[in-house]
Amino acid sequence: MMNARQQRAWCHIGDVLVPGHANLPRYSDTRAVELIPRLLAAGHPDDASAIILVVQGLRFVPKPLLAALLHLVAAAGRLRGAPGGPFRLLELGLRGVILSSYYAGLDGDNGESRIHGHIGYHISCHTGTDTSA
């Protein structure tokens, strides 16, 4: 479980990575942050602890500076071989958690996702015995 300060830290980064536009809400306007503990639990505990530590440090960085910093991390991640490795992992960790939680479809109270609806993604599940589909 995350406390309110940790949720704000994730939303701070999420709003930089997913600022929203048109009909898509910004990250903090969804309930996506609620999924983060489940996402982190699926990984190695050391990785989860490391990314949480990074996020807690980044919560103090103003959004314009954070956007520039994330851009630099992405650029450094394009370095070939070992020098770019840590930057690729950092970008993958931050973007992976934020985008996975955002596009999971937890933003709607009635089971409908504004995000899924806007991007035209609709899931329909049927049992193997259902022949009406």
mmCIF file of C-alpha atoms in Angstrom:
data_model
loop_
_atom_site.group_PDB
_atom_site.id
_atom_site.type_symbol
_atom_site.label_atom_id
_atom_site.label_comp_id
_atom_site.label_asym_id
_atom_site.label_seq_id
_atom_site.Cartn_x
_atom_site.Cartn_y
_atom_site.Cartn_z
ATOM 1 C CA MET A 1 0.000 0.000 0.000
ATOM 2 C CA MET A 2 1.221 3.494 -0.764
ATOM 3 C CA ASN A 3 0.765 6.520 1.405
ATOM 4 C CA ALA A 4 -0.499 9.848 0.043
ATOM 5 C CA ARG A 5 3.021 11.286 -0.330
ATOM 6 C CA GLN A 6 4.132 8.312 -2.440
ATOM 7 C CA GLN A 7 1.000 8.584 -4.583
ATOM 8 C CA ARG A 8 1.685 12.284 -5.170
ATOM 9 C CA ALA A 9 5.269 11.460 -6.176
ATOM 10 C CA TRP A 10 4.103 8.914 -8.778
ATOM 11 C CA CYS A 11 1.427 11.330 -10.043
ATOM 12 C CA HIS A 12 4.049 14.078 -10.340
ATOM 13 C CA ILE A 13 6.095 11.914 -12.722
ATOM 14 C CA GLY A 14 2.971 10.520 -14.374
ATOM 15 C CA ASP A 15 1.727 14.000 -15.252
ATOM 16 C CA VAL A 16 5.023 14.707 -17.015
ATOM 17 C CA LEU A 17 4.926 11.433 -18.966
ATOM 18 C CA VAL A 18 1.147 11.487 -19.562
ATOM 19 C CA PRO A 19 0.041 15.139 -19.528
ATOM 20 C CA GLY A 20 -3.261 14.348 -21.217
ATOM 21 C CA HIS A 21 -4.732 15.954 -24.297
ATOM 22 C CA ALA A 22 -8.028 16.164 -26.118
ATOM 23 C CA ASN A 23 -10.229 13.530 -24.458
ATOM 24 C CA LEU A 24 -7.403 11.693 -22.696
ATOM 25 C CA PRO A 25 -7.077 12.669 -19.032
ATOM 26 C CA ARG A 26 -3.743 13.472 -17.478
ATOM 27 C CA TYR A 27 -2.253 10.774 -15.292
ATOM 28 C CA SER A 28 -3.269 12.268 -11.955
ATOM 29 C CA ASP A 29 -6.887 12.644 -13.105
ATOM 30 C CA THR A 30 -7.232 8.863 -13.261
ATOM 31 C CA ARG A 31 -7.065 6.166 -10.626
ATOM 32 C CA ALA A 32 -3.999 4.668 -12.311
ATOM 33 C CA VAL A 33 -1.754 5.278 -9.309
ATOM 34 C CA GLU A 34 -3.830 2.735 -7.359
ATOM 35 C CA LEU A 35 -2.446 -0.053 -9.559
ATOM 36 C CA ILE A 36 1.230 0.743 -8.950
ATOM 37 C CA PRO A 37 1.673 -1.437 -5.827
ATOM 38 C CA ARG A 38 0.378 -4.457 -7.783
ATOM 39 C CA LEU A 39 2.713 -3.694 -10.682
ATOM 40 C CA LEU A 40 5.715 -3.332 -8.413
ATOM 41 C CA ALA A 41 4.841 -6.518 -6.531
ATOM 42 C CA ALA A 42 5.161 -8.465 -9.794
ATOM 43 C CA GLY A 43 8.837 -7.574 -10.044
ATOM 44 C CA HIS A 44 11.898 -8.268 -7.954
ATOM 45 C CA PRO A 45 11.728 -6.577 -4.516
ATOM 46 C CA ASP A 46 15.140 -4.933 -5.036
ATOM 47 C CA ASP A 47 13.959 -3.398 -8.315
ATOM 48 C CA ALA A 48 10.773 -2.129 -6.679
ATOM 49 C CA SER A 49 12.739 -0.586 -3.810
ATOM 50 C CA ALA A 50 15.137 1.099 -6.233
ATOM 51 C CA ILE A 51 12.411 2.614 -8.416
ATOM 52 C CA ILE A 52 10.484 3.804 -5.348
ATOM 53 C CA LEU A 53 13.640 5.522 -4.087
ATOM 54 C CA VAL A 54 14.138 7.253 -7.447
ATOM 55 C CA VAL A 55 10.496 8.363 -7.553
ATOM 56 C CA GLN A 56 10.696 9.761 -4.026
ATOM 57 C CA GLY A 57 13.727 11.809 -5.056
ATOM 58 C CA LEU A 58 12.119 13.066 -8.255
ATOM 59 C CA ARG A 59 9.038 14.369 -6.458
ATOM 60 C CA PHE A 60 10.968 17.516 -5.541
ATOM 61 C CA VAL A 61 11.986 18.314 -9.112
ATOM 62 C CA PRO A 62 9.773 20.983 -10.775
ATOM 63 C CA LYS A 63 7.792 19.600 -13.726
ATOM 64 C CA PRO A 64 9.619 21.557 -16.476
ATOM 65 C CA LEU A 65 12.977 20.415 -15.122
ATOM 66 C CA LEU A 66 11.676 16.869 -14.669
ATOM 67 C CA ALA A 67 10.545 16.771 -18.307
ATOM 68 C CA ALA A 68 14.026 17.885 -19.406
ATOM 69 C CA LEU A 69 15.661 15.344 -17.103
ATOM 70 C CA LEU A 70 13.519 12.500 -18.463
ATOM 71 C CA HIS A 71 14.391 13.621 -21.988
ATOM 72 C CA LEU A 72 18.101 13.479 -21.099
ATOM 73 C CA VAL A 73 17.679 10.020 -19.565
ATOM 74 C CA ALA A 74 16.051 8.828 -22.801
ATOM 75 C CA ALA A 75 18.874 10.343 -24.847
ATOM 76 C CA ALA A 76 21.527 8.769 -22.627
ATOM 77 C CA GLY A 77 19.716 5.453 -22.940
ATOM 78 C CA ARG A 78 20.487 5.487 -26.654
ATOM 79 C CA LEU A 79 24.204 5.174 -25.892
ATOM 80 C CA ARG A 80 25.438 1.850 -27.171
ATOM 81 C CA GLY A 81 26.402 -0.920 -24.832
ATOM 82 C CA ALA A 82 27.018 -0.705 -21.112
ATOM 83 C CA PRO A 83 27.160 3.107 -20.780
ATOM 84 C CA GLY A 84 23.504 3.421 -21.820
ATOM 85 C CA GLY A 85 22.288 0.433 -19.803
ATOM 86 C CA PRO A 86 21.430 2.152 -16.510
ATOM 87 C CA PHE A 87 19.613 4.938 -18.352
ATOM 88 C CA ARG A 88 17.584 2.440 -20.401
ATOM 89 C CA LEU A 89 16.624 0.605 -17.224
ATOM 90 C CA LEU A 90 15.621 3.834 -15.506
ATOM 91 C CA GLU A 91 13.480 4.916 -18.449
ATOM 92 C CA LEU A 92 11.943 1.463 -18.739
ATOM 93 C CA GLY A 93 11.166 1.401 -15.030
ATOM 94 C CA LEU A 94 9.535 4.816 -14.896
ATOM 95 C CA ARG A 95 7.699 4.696 -18.226
ATOM 96 C CA GLY A 96 6.763 1.049 -17.785
ATOM 97 C CA VAL A 97 5.053 1.546 -14.451
ATOM 98 C CA ILE A 98 3.366 4.812 -15.447
ATOM 99 C CA LEU A 99 2.108 3.673 -18.860
ATOM 100 C CA SER A 100 1.071 0.202 -17.676
ATOM 101 C CA SER A 101 -0.988 1.637 -14.866
ATOM 102 C CA TYR A 102 -2.466 4.385 -17.089
ATOM 103 C CA TYR A 103 -3.602 2.107 -19.892
ATOM 104 C CA ALA A 104 -4.895 -0.621 -17.551
ATOM 105 C CA GLY A 105 -8.357 0.930 -17.693
ATOM 106 C CA LEU A 106 -8.959 1.690 -14.027
ATOM 107 C CA ASP A 107 -10.060 5.267 -14.645
ATOM 108 C CA GLY A 108 -13.800 4.680 -14.913
ATOM 109 C CA ASP A 109 -16.099 4.213 -11.929
ATOM 110 C CA ASN A 110 -18.727 2.349 -13.916
ATOM 111 C CA GLY A 111 -16.382 -0.206 -15.489
ATOM 112 C CA GLU A 112 -15.950 1.900 -18.625
ATOM 113 C CA SER A 113 -12.542 3.357 -19.258
ATOM 114 C CA ARG A 114 -12.316 6.871 -20.714
ATOM 115 C CA ILE A 115 -8.824 6.013 -21.891
ATOM 116 C CA HIS A 116 -9.835 2.790 -23.628
ATOM 117 C CA GLY A 117 -12.878 4.462 -25.169
ATOM 118 C CA HIS A 118 -10.830 7.329 -26.564
ATOM 119 C CA ILE A 119 -8.219 5.090 -28.167
ATOM 120 C CA GLY A 120 -10.897 2.719 -29.509
ATOM 121 C CA TYR A 121 -9.884 -0.260 -27.387
ATOM 122 C CA HIS A 122 -12.789 -2.452 -26.335
ATOM 123 C CA ILE A 123 -12.537 -5.846 -24.675
ATOM 124 C CA SER A 124 -15.302 -8.373 -24.826
ATOM 125 C CA CYS A 125 -14.889 -11.651 -22.972
ATOM 126 C CA HIS A 126 -16.974 -14.711 -23.708
ATOM 127 C CA THR A 127 -16.930 -18.154 -22.181
ATOM 128 C CA GLY A 128 -16.083 -21.118 -24.361
ATOM 129 C CA THR A 129 -19.716 -22.280 -24.273
ATOM 130 C CA ASP A 130 -21.145 -18.956 -25.425
ATOM 131 C CA THR A 131 -22.127 -19.348 -29.097
ATOM 132 C CA SER A 132 -23.930 -16.046 -29.483
ATOM 133 C CA ALA A 133 -20.721 -14.143 -30.304
#
